[in-house]
C-alpha cells in the first residue's frame, strides 16, 4: 500500500533505498522491476492472457495438449518447455524464447512514432507431431469493436492480402444465398405493390426525420464515410430530398447497390481456435443512409404482415424476447404437470442459421 510519495533529485535519489522505517513501520525500498510481455497460462504463449485465449491448452511441464492440473508427468522427470523445447518449464524467465520476445517488447514499446502492426511475435518452435495445423494460420489478436472500427492508416503486405483472401473465400462459402419456395401470399402482395402502388406505401419527411432523430450518434460509418452525426445535422430541405429518394426506391422496387456495399470487420470469438477463419464473427459496416431506408421498409412490412404473424413467432419482433418464451414454456409445463400429462419438447440449435437468412 502506498502511504506517501517522495521525489528526490540529484545524488539524494539513491538514499531512499537505505530507508528501513517510515511512520513507525518497518519498510523495505526495492528497485523498480520492469515487466515483460504477458504470458498465457493456458497455451503458454506470449502476448495475451488466459481469459482471452482461443488456443488449445498446453501443459507447462510436458508441452502436452492438456492443462497443467491434469498432467501425469512425475516430478523427478525433467520438464520440457512448450516454446523452445528446453529442459525447463514454459514459465521459466531464462527461456531463450522469452528473452527474445522481452527484448522485442522493450524495443517496440519505446517506439511511439512508428507503432508496429503486431505487438508481440511468437517463435514457431512448438512441435507439430501432436497437433494438426488448420489451413490459414491466423494470429490470435484479441480486439474489440471500438478499436477495430477506428480509421487508422494501414500498410498492406502480402501476408495481409492472403488473410483477406482467406476470409473472403470463407464468407463466400458461408453466405451462399438459398432460394426458398415462393409463398403465394407474399408473391401476390408484392405484385400488387408493383402494379398499383398506393400512397400508404410511401413515406413522409416527418417519418424520415423521426428515424434520423432515433439513430445513435456514435456508430461507425460505412464505405461512404457519412456519419450519423452529419445526417442529424441535415436541414429540412435535405431531409425532403432524401425522402424523395426513398419514395422513388419504393415506387420502383429498387435498393441502391452502393448501399449494399459493406466493410467487413472480423472479431475473434472467445473460446475458439483463432487459427480458423470460421471462428471470427464478421461485423458489417453499412451505409447510414441504407439503415434509415431499411427502417422505412421495416415500418411498412410490420404494418402489412404484422397481424398475420403467428403468436408462436418471437424472433425479430419488438417486445418479444427469450424471457417471454421461457415464461410461456414454464407455464405450459406447470399446467401439464398439474393435469398429470407428460410434455415432449424438441430443441434445435442450428449452426450459423442467421448467416443463411
CSV table of N, CA and C in Angstrom, one decimal, residues 112-239:
chain,number,residue,atom,x,y,z
A,112,UNK,N,7.3,5.1,-30.3
A,112,UNK,CA,6.0,5.6,-30.2
A,112,UNK,C,5.5,6.2,-31.6
A,113,UNK,N,6.5,6.7,-32.4
A,113,UNK,CA,6.1,7.3,-33.6
A,113,UNK,C,5.8,6.3,-34.7
A,114,UNK,N,6.3,5.1,-34.6
A,114,UNK,CA,6.1,4.1,-35.7
A,114,UNK,C,5.6,2.8,-35.0
A,115,UNK,N,4.4,2.8,-34.6
A,115,UNK,CA,3.9,1.5,-33.9
A,115,UNK,C,3.8,0.4,-34.9
A,116,UNK,N,4.2,-0.8,-34.5
A,116,UNK,CA,4.1,-2.0,-35.3
A,116,UNK,C,2.7,-2.5,-35.4
A,117,UNK,N,2.5,-3.3,-36.4
A,117,UNK,CA,1.1,-3.9,-36.6
A,117,UNK,C,0.9,-5.0,-35.6
A,118,UNK,N,1.9,-5.7,-35.1
A,118,UNK,CA,1.7,-6.7,-34.1
A,118,UNK,C,2.6,-6.4,-32.9
A,119,UNK,N,2.0,-6.5,-31.7
A,119,UNK,CA,2.8,-6.1,-30.5
A,119,UNK,C,3.9,-7.1,-30.1
A,120,UNK,N,3.6,-8.4,-30.3
A,120,UNK,CA,4.5,-9.4,-29.9
A,120,UNK,C,4.7,-10.4,-31.1
A,121,UNK,N,5.7,-11.2,-31.1
A,121,UNK,CA,6.0,-12.2,-32.0
A,121,UNK,C,6.2,-13.5,-31.3
A,122,UNK,N,5.7,-14.6,-31.9
A,122,UNK,CA,5.8,-15.9,-31.2
A,122,UNK,C,6.7,-16.8,-32.0
A,123,UNK,N,7.6,-17.5,-31.3
A,123,UNK,CA,8.5,-18.4,-32.0
A,123,UNK,C,7.7,-19.6,-32.5
A,124,UNK,N,8.1,-20.1,-33.7
A,124,UNK,CA,7.4,-21.2,-34.3
A,124,UNK,C,8.2,-22.5,-34.0
A,125,UNK,N,8.6,-22.7,-32.7
A,125,UNK,CA,9.4,-23.9,-32.4
A,125,UNK,C,8.6,-24.9,-31.6
A,126,UNK,N,7.2,-24.8,-31.6
A,126,UNK,CA,6.4,-25.8,-30.9
A,126,UNK,C,6.4,-27.1,-31.8
A,127,UNK,N,6.5,-28.2,-31.2
A,127,UNK,CA,6.5,-29.5,-32.0
A,127,UNK,C,5.1,-29.7,-32.7
A,128,UNK,N,5.2,-30.1,-33.9
A,128,UNK,CA,4.0,-30.3,-34.7
A,128,UNK,C,3.5,-31.7,-34.8
A,129,UNK,N,4.0,-32.6,-34.1
A,129,UNK,CA,3.6,-34.0,-34.2
A,129,UNK,C,2.4,-34.3,-33.4
A,130,UNK,N,2.0,-33.4,-32.4
A,130,UNK,CA,0.8,-33.7,-31.6
A,130,UNK,C,-0.4,-33.0,-32.0
A,131,UNK,N,-0.3,-32.1,-33.0
A,131,UNK,CA,-1.5,-31.3,-33.4
A,131,UNK,C,-1.4,-31.1,-34.9
A,132,UNK,N,-2.6,-30.9,-35.5
A,132,UNK,CA,-2.7,-30.6,-36.9
A,132,UNK,C,-3.0,-29.2,-37.2
A,133,UNK,N,-2.1,-28.5,-37.9
A,133,UNK,CA,-2.3,-27.1,-38.2
A,133,UNK,C,-3.4,-26.9,-39.2
A,134,UNK,N,-4.5,-26.1,-38.9
A,134,UNK,CA,-5.5,-25.9,-39.9
A,134,UNK,C,-5.1,-25.0,-41.0
A,135,UNK,N,-5.8,-24.9,-42.1
A,135,UNK,CA,-5.4,-24.0,-43.2
A,135,UNK,C,-5.6,-22.6,-42.8
A,136,UNK,N,-4.7,-21.7,-43.2
A,136,UNK,CA,-4.8,-20.3,-42.9
A,136,UNK,C,-4.4,-20.0,-41.5
A,137,UNK,N,-3.1,-20.0,-41.2
A,137,UNK,CA,-2.6,-19.7,-39.9
A,137,UNK,C,-2.8,-18.3,-39.5
A,138,UNK,N,-3.8,-18.0,-38.8
A,138,UNK,CA,-4.2,-16.6,-38.4
A,138,UNK,C,-3.6,-16.3,-37.1
A,139,UNK,N,-3.3,-15.0,-36.8
A,139,UNK,CA,-2.9,-14.6,-35.5
A,139,UNK,C,-4.0,-14.6,-34.5
A,140,UNK,N,-3.6,-14.7,-33.2
A,140,UNK,CA,-4.6,-14.7,-32.1
A,140,UNK,C,-4.7,-13.3,-31.4
A,141,UNK,N,-4.9,-12.3,-32.2
A,141,UNK,CA,-5.1,-10.9,-31.7
A,141,UNK,C,-6.5,-10.8,-31.2
A,142,UNK,N,-6.7,-10.2,-30.0
A,142,UNK,CA,-8.0,-10.1,-29.4
A,142,UNK,C,-8.4,-8.6,-29.5
A,143,UNK,N,-9.4,-8.3,-30.2
A,143,UNK,CA,-9.8,-6.9,-30.5
A,143,UNK,C,-11.2,-6.7,-30.0
A,144,UNK,N,-11.6,-5.5,-29.9
A,144,UNK,CA,-13.0,-5.1,-29.6
A,144,UNK,C,-13.5,-4.3,-30.7
A,145,UNK,N,-14.8,-4.0,-30.6
A,145,UNK,CA,-15.5,-3.3,-31.7
A,145,UNK,C,-15.0,-1.9,-31.8
A,146,UNK,N,-14.7,-1.2,-30.7
A,146,UNK,CA,-14.4,0.2,-30.7
A,146,UNK,C,-13.0,0.4,-31.3
A,147,UNK,N,-12.1,-0.6,-31.1
A,147,UNK,CA,-10.7,-0.4,-31.6
A,147,UNK,C,-10.6,-0.7,-33.1
A,148,UNK,N,-11.3,-1.8,-33.5
A,148,UNK,CA,-11.2,-2.2,-34.9
A,148,UNK,C,-11.9,-1.3,-35.9
A,149,UNK,N,-12.9,-0.5,-35.4
A,149,UNK,CA,-13.6,0.4,-36.3
A,149,UNK,C,-13.0,1.8,-36.4
A,150,UNK,N,-11.9,2.1,-35.7
A,150,UNK,CA,-11.2,3.4,-35.8
A,150,UNK,C,-10.6,3.5,-37.2
A,151,UNK,N,-10.6,4.7,-37.7
A,151,UNK,CA,-10.0,5.0,-39.0
A,151,UNK,C,-8.5,5.2,-38.8
A,152,UNK,N,-7.7,4.1,-39.0
A,152,UNK,CA,-6.3,4.2,-38.8
A,152,UNK,C,-5.6,3.9,-40.2
A,153,UNK,N,-4.5,4.6,-40.5
A,153,UNK,CA,-3.8,4.3,-41.8
A,153,UNK,C,-3.2,2.9,-41.7
A,154,UNK,N,-3.4,2.1,-42.7
A,154,UNK,CA,-2.9,0.7,-42.7
A,154,UNK,C,-2.0,0.5,-43.9
A,155,UNK,N,-1.0,-0.3,-43.7
A,155,UNK,CA,0.0,-0.6,-44.7
A,155,UNK,C,-0.2,-2.1,-45.0
A,156,UNK,N,-0.6,-2.4,-46.3
A,156,UNK,CA,-0.9,-3.7,-46.7
A,156,UNK,C,0.3,-4.4,-47.1
A,157,UNK,N,0.5,-5.7,-46.7
A,157,UNK,CA,1.6,-6.5,-47.1
A,157,UNK,C,1.0,-7.8,-47.8
A,158,UNK,N,1.9,-8.6,-48.3
A,158,UNK,CA,1.5,-9.8,-48.9
A,158,UNK,C,0.7,-10.8,-48.0
A,159,UNK,N,1.2,-10.8,-46.7
A,159,UNK,CA,0.6,-11.6,-45.7
A,159,UNK,C,-0.8,-11.1,-45.4
A,160,UNK,N,-1.0,-9.8,-45.4
A,160,UNK,CA,-2.4,-9.3,-45.1
A,160,UNK,C,-3.3,-9.6,-46.3
A,161,UNK,N,-2.8,-9.6,-47.5
A,161,UNK,CA,-3.6,-9.9,-48.6
A,161,UNK,C,-4.1,-11.4,-48.6
A,162,UNK,N,-3.2,-12.2,-48.2
A,162,UNK,CA,-3.5,-13.6,-48.1
A,162,UNK,C,-4.6,-13.8,-47.0
A,163,UNK,N,-4.5,-13.1,-45.9
A,163,UNK,CA,-5.5,-13.2,-44.9
A,163,UNK,C,-6.9,-12.8,-45.4
A,164,UNK,N,-6.9,-11.6,-46.1
A,164,UNK,CA,-8.1,-11.1,-46.6
A,164,UNK,C,-8.8,-12.1,-47.6
A,165,UNK,N,-8.0,-12.7,-48.5
A,165,UNK,CA,-8.5,-13.6,-49.4
A,165,UNK,C,-9.0,-14.9,-48.7
A,166,UNK,N,-8.4,-15.3,-47.6
A,166,UNK,CA,-8.8,-16.5,-46.9
A,166,UNK,C,-10.2,-16.2,-46.2
A,167,UNK,N,-10.3,-15.0,-45.7
A,167,UNK,CA,-11.6,-14.6,-45.1
A,167,UNK,C,-12.7,-14.5,-46.2
A,168,UNK,N,-12.3,-13.9,-47.3
A,168,UNK,CA,-13.3,-13.7,-48.4
A,168,UNK,C,-13.8,-15.1,-48.9
A,169,UNK,N,-12.9,-16.1,-49.1
A,169,UNK,CA,-13.3,-17.4,-49.5
A,169,UNK,C,-14.2,-18.0,-48.5
A,170,UNK,N,-13.9,-17.8,-47.2
A,170,UNK,CA,-14.7,-18.4,-46.2
A,170,UNK,C,-16.1,-17.9,-46.1
A,171,UNK,N,-16.2,-16.5,-46.2
A,171,UNK,CA,-17.5,-15.9,-46.2
A,171,UNK,C,-18.3,-16.1,-47.5
A,172,UNK,N,-17.6,-16.3,-48.6
A,172,UNK,CA,-18.3,-16.5,-49.8
A,172,UNK,C,-19.0,-17.9,-49.8
A,173,UNK,N,-18.4,-18.9,-49.1
A,173,UNK,CA,-19.0,-20.2,-49.0
A,173,UNK,C,-20.0,-20.2,-47.9
A,174,UNK,N,-19.8,-19.4,-46.8
A,174,UNK,CA,-20.7,-19.4,-45.7
A,174,UNK,C,-22.0,-18.7,-46.0
A,175,UNK,N,-21.9,-17.6,-46.8
A,175,UNK,CA,-23.1,-16.8,-47.0
A,175,UNK,C,-23.7,-17.0,-48.4
A,176,UNK,N,-23.8,-18.3,-48.8
A,176,UNK,CA,-24.4,-18.6,-50.1
A,176,UNK,C,-25.9,-18.3,-49.9
A,177,UNK,N,-26.5,-17.7,-51.0
A,177,UNK,CA,-27.9,-17.4,-51.0
A,177,UNK,C,-28.7,-18.7,-51.2
A,178,UNK,N,-29.8,-18.8,-50.5
A,178,UNK,CA,-30.6,-20.0,-50.6
A,178,UNK,C,-32.0,-19.6,-51.2
A,179,UNK,N,-32.4,-20.3,-52.3
A,179,UNK,CA,-33.6,-19.9,-53.0
A,179,UNK,C,-34.7,-20.8,-52.3
A,180,UNK,N,-35.6,-20.1,-51.6
A,180,UNK,CA,-36.7,-20.8,-50.9
A,180,UNK,C,-37.9,-20.8,-51.9
A,181,UNK,N,-38.8,-21.8,-51.6
A,181,UNK,CA,-40.0,-21.8,-52.5
A,181,UNK,C,-40.9,-20.6,-52.3
A,182,UNK,N,-41.5,-20.1,-53.3
A,182,UNK,CA,-42.3,-18.9,-53.3
A,182,UNK,C,-43.5,-19.1,-52.4
A,183,UNK,N,-43.8,-18.2,-51.6
A,183,UNK,CA,-45.1,-18.2,-50.8
A,183,UNK,C,-46.1,-17.5,-51.5
A,184,UNK,N,-47.3,-18.1,-51.8
A,184,UNK,CA,-48.3,-17.4,-52.7
A,184,UNK,C,-48.7,-16.1,-52.1
A,185,UNK,N,-49.0,-16.0,-50.8
A,185,UNK,CA,-49.4,-14.8,-50.2
A,185,UNK,C,-48.4,-13.6,-50.4
A,186,UNK,N,-47.1,-13.9,-50.2
A,186,UNK,CA,-46.1,-12.9,-50.4
A,186,UNK,C,-46.0,-12.5,-51.8
A,187,UNK,N,-46.1,-13.5,-52.7
A,187,UNK,CA,-46.0,-13.2,-54.2
A,187,UNK,C,-47.1,-12.3,-54.6
A,188,UNK,N,-48.3,-12.6,-54.2
A,188,UNK,CA,-49.5,-11.7,-54.5
A,188,UNK,C,-49.4,-10.3,-54.0
A,189,UNK,N,-48.9,-10.2,-52.7
A,189,UNK,CA,-48.8,-8.9,-52.1
A,189,UNK,C,-47.7,-8.1,-52.8
A,190,UNK,N,-46.6,-8.7,-53.2
A,190,UNK,CA,-45.5,-8.0,-53.9
A,190,UNK,C,-46.0,-7.5,-55.3
A,191,UNK,N,-46.7,-8.3,-56.0
A,191,UNK,CA,-47.2,-7.9,-57.3
A,191,UNK,C,-48.2,-6.8,-57.2
A,192,UNK,N,-49.0,-6.8,-56.2
A,192,UNK,CA,-50.0,-5.7,-56.0
A,192,UNK,C,-49.3,-4.4,-55.7
A,193,UNK,N,-48.2,-4.4,-55.0
A,193,UNK,CA,-47.5,-3.2,-54.7
A,193,UNK,C,-46.8,-2.6,-56.0
A,194,UNK,N,-46.3,-3.5,-56.8
A,194,UNK,CA,-45.6,-3.1,-58.0
A,194,UNK,C,-46.5,-2.6,-59.1
A,195,UNK,N,-47.7,-3.2,-59.2
A,195,UNK,CA,-48.6,-2.9,-60.3
A,195,UNK,C,-49.4,-1.6,-60.0
A,196,UNK,N,-49.8,-1.5,-58.7
A,196,UNK,CA,-50.6,-0.3,-58.4
A,196,UNK,C,-50.2,0.2,-57.0
A,197,UNK,N,-49.1,0.9,-57.0
A,197,UNK,CA,-48.6,1.5,-55.7
A,197,UNK,C,-49.6,2.5,-55.1
A,198,UNK,N,-49.8,2.3,-53.8
A,198,UNK,CA,-50.7,3.2,-53.1
A,198,UNK,C,-49.9,4.2,-52.3
A,199,UNK,N,-50.6,5.2,-51.8
A,199,UNK,CA,-50.0,6.3,-51.1
A,199,UNK,C,-49.5,5.8,-49.7
A,200,UNK,N,-50.1,4.8,-49.2
A,200,UNK,CA,-49.7,4.2,-47.9
A,200,UNK,C,-48.3,3.6,-48.0
A,201,UNK,N,-47.9,3.2,-49.2
A,201,UNK,CA,-46.6,2.5,-49.4
A,201,UNK,C,-45.5,3.5,-49.3
A,202,UNK,N,-45.7,4.8,-49.4
A,202,UNK,CA,-44.7,5.8,-49.4
A,202,UNK,C,-44.5,6.3,-47.9
A,203,UNK,N,-43.4,7.0,-47.8
A,203,UNK,CA,-43.0,7.6,-46.5
A,203,UNK,C,-43.1,9.1,-46.6
A,204,UNK,N,-43.0,9.8,-45.5
A,204,UNK,CA,-43.1,11.2,-45.4
A,204,UNK,C,-41.8,11.8,-44.8
A,205,UNK,N,-41.6,13.1,-45.0
A,205,UNK,CA,-40.4,13.8,-44.4
A,205,UNK,C,-40.4,13.7,-42.9
A,206,UNK,N,-41.6,13.8,-42.3
A,206,UNK,CA,-41.7,13.7,-40.8
A,206,UNK,C,-41.3,12.3,-40.3
A,207,UNK,N,-41.7,11.3,-41.0
A,207,UNK,CA,-41.3,9.9,-40.6
A,207,UNK,C,-39.8,9.8,-40.7
A,208,UNK,N,-39.2,10.3,-41.8
A,208,UNK,CA,-37.8,10.1,-42.0
A,208,UNK,C,-37.0,10.9,-40.9
A,209,UNK,N,-37.5,12.1,-40.6
A,209,UNK,CA,-36.9,12.9,-39.6
A,209,UNK,C,-37.0,12.2,-38.2
A,210,UNK,N,-38.1,11.5,-37.9
A,210,UNK,CA,-38.2,10.8,-36.6
A,210,UNK,C,-37.1,9.7,-36.6
A,211,UNK,N,-37.0,9.0,-37.7
A,211,UNK,CA,-36.0,7.9,-37.8
A,211,UNK,C,-34.6,8.5,-37.6
A,212,UNK,N,-34.3,9.6,-38.2
A,212,UNK,CA,-33.0,10.2,-38.1
A,212,UNK,C,-32.7,10.6,-36.6
A,213,UNK,N,-33.7,11.1,-35.9
A,213,UNK,CA,-33.6,11.5,-34.5
A,213,UNK,C,-33.3,10.4,-33.6
A,214,UNK,N,-33.8,9.2,-34.0
A,214,UNK,CA,-33.6,8.0,-33.1
A,214,UNK,C,-32.3,7.2,-33.4
A,215,UNK,N,-31.6,7.5,-34.5
A,215,UNK,CA,-30.4,6.8,-34.8
A,215,UNK,C,-29.3,7.2,-33.8
A,216,UNK,N,-28.5,6.3,-33.3
A,216,UNK,CA,-27.4,6.7,-32.4
A,216,UNK,C,-26.3,7.4,-33.0
A,217,UNK,N,-25.6,8.3,-32.3
A,217,UNK,CA,-24.6,9.1,-32.9
A,217,UNK,C,-23.3,8.3,-33.0
A,218,UNK,N,-22.8,7.6,-32.0
A,218,UNK,CA,-21.5,7.0,-32.0
A,218,UNK,C,-21.6,5.6,-32.7
A,219,UNK,N,-21.7,5.6,-34.0
A,219,UNK,CA,-21.7,4.4,-34.8
A,219,UNK,C,-20.7,4.6,-35.9
A,220,UNK,N,-20.0,3.6,-36.3
A,220,UNK,CA,-19.0,3.7,-37.3
A,220,UNK,C,-19.7,3.8,-38.7
A,221,UNK,N,-19.3,4.7,-39.6
A,221,UNK,CA,-19.9,4.8,-40.9
A,221,UNK,C,-19.5,3.7,-41.8
A,222,UNK,N,-20.2,3.7,-43.0
A,222,UNK,CA,-19.9,2.7,-44.0
A,222,UNK,C,-18.9,3.1,-45.0
A,223,UNK,N,-18.9,2.6,-46.2
A,223,UNK,CA,-17.9,2.9,-47.2
A,223,UNK,C,-18.0,4.4,-47.6
A,224,UNK,N,-19.2,5.0,-47.5
A,224,UNK,CA,-19.3,6.4,-48.0
A,224,UNK,C,-18.8,7.4,-46.9
A,225,UNK,N,-18.4,6.9,-45.7
A,225,UNK,CA,-17.9,7.8,-44.6
A,225,UNK,C,-18.9,8.8,-44.2
A,226,UNK,N,-20.2,8.6,-44.4
A,226,UNK,CA,-21.2,9.6,-43.9
A,226,UNK,C,-21.6,9.1,-42.5
A,227,UNK,N,-21.3,9.9,-41.5
A,227,UNK,CA,-21.6,9.6,-40.1
A,227,UNK,C,-23.1,9.9,-39.8
A,228,UNK,N,-23.5,9.3,-38.7
A,228,UNK,CA,-24.9,9.6,-38.2
A,228,UNK,C,-25.0,11.0,-37.7
A,229,UNK,N,-23.8,11.5,-37.1
A,229,UNK,CA,-23.8,12.9,-36.6
A,229,UNK,C,-24.1,13.9,-37.8
A,230,UNK,N,-23.5,13.6,-38.9
A,230,UNK,CA,-23.7,14.5,-40.1
A,230,UNK,C,-25.1,14.4,-40.6
A,231,UNK,N,-25.7,13.3,-40.6
A,231,UNK,CA,-27.1,13.1,-41.0
A,231,UNK,C,-28.0,13.8,-40.1
A,232,UNK,N,-27.7,13.8,-38.8
A,232,UNK,CA,-28.6,14.5,-37.8
A,232,UNK,C,-28.6,16.0,-38.0
A,233,UNK,N,-27.5,16.5,-38.6
A,233,UNK,CA,-27.4,18.0,-38.8
A,233,UNK,C,-28.0,18.4,-40.2
A,234,UNK,N,-28.6,17.5,-40.9
A,234,UNK,CA,-29.2,17.9,-42.2
A,234,UNK,C,-30.3,18.9,-42.1
A,235,UNK,N,-30.4,19.9,-42.9
A,235,UNK,CA,-31.5,20.8,-42.9
A,235,UNK,C,-32.8,20.2,-43.4
A,236,UNK,N,-33.9,20.8,-43.2
A,236,UNK,CA,-35.2,20.3,-43.6
A,236,UNK,C,-35.3,20.0,-45.1
A,237,UNK,N,-34.6,20.9,-45.9
A,237,UNK,CA,-34.7,20.7,-47.4
A,237,UNK,C,-33.9,19.4,-47.8
A,238,UNK,N,-32.8,19.2,-47.1
A,238,UNK,CA,-32.1,17.9,-47.4
A,238,UNK,C,-32.9,16.7,-47.0
A,239,UNK,N,-33.6,16.8,-45.9
A,239,UNK,CA,-34.4,15.6,-45.5
A,239,UNK,C,-35.5,15.4,-46.5
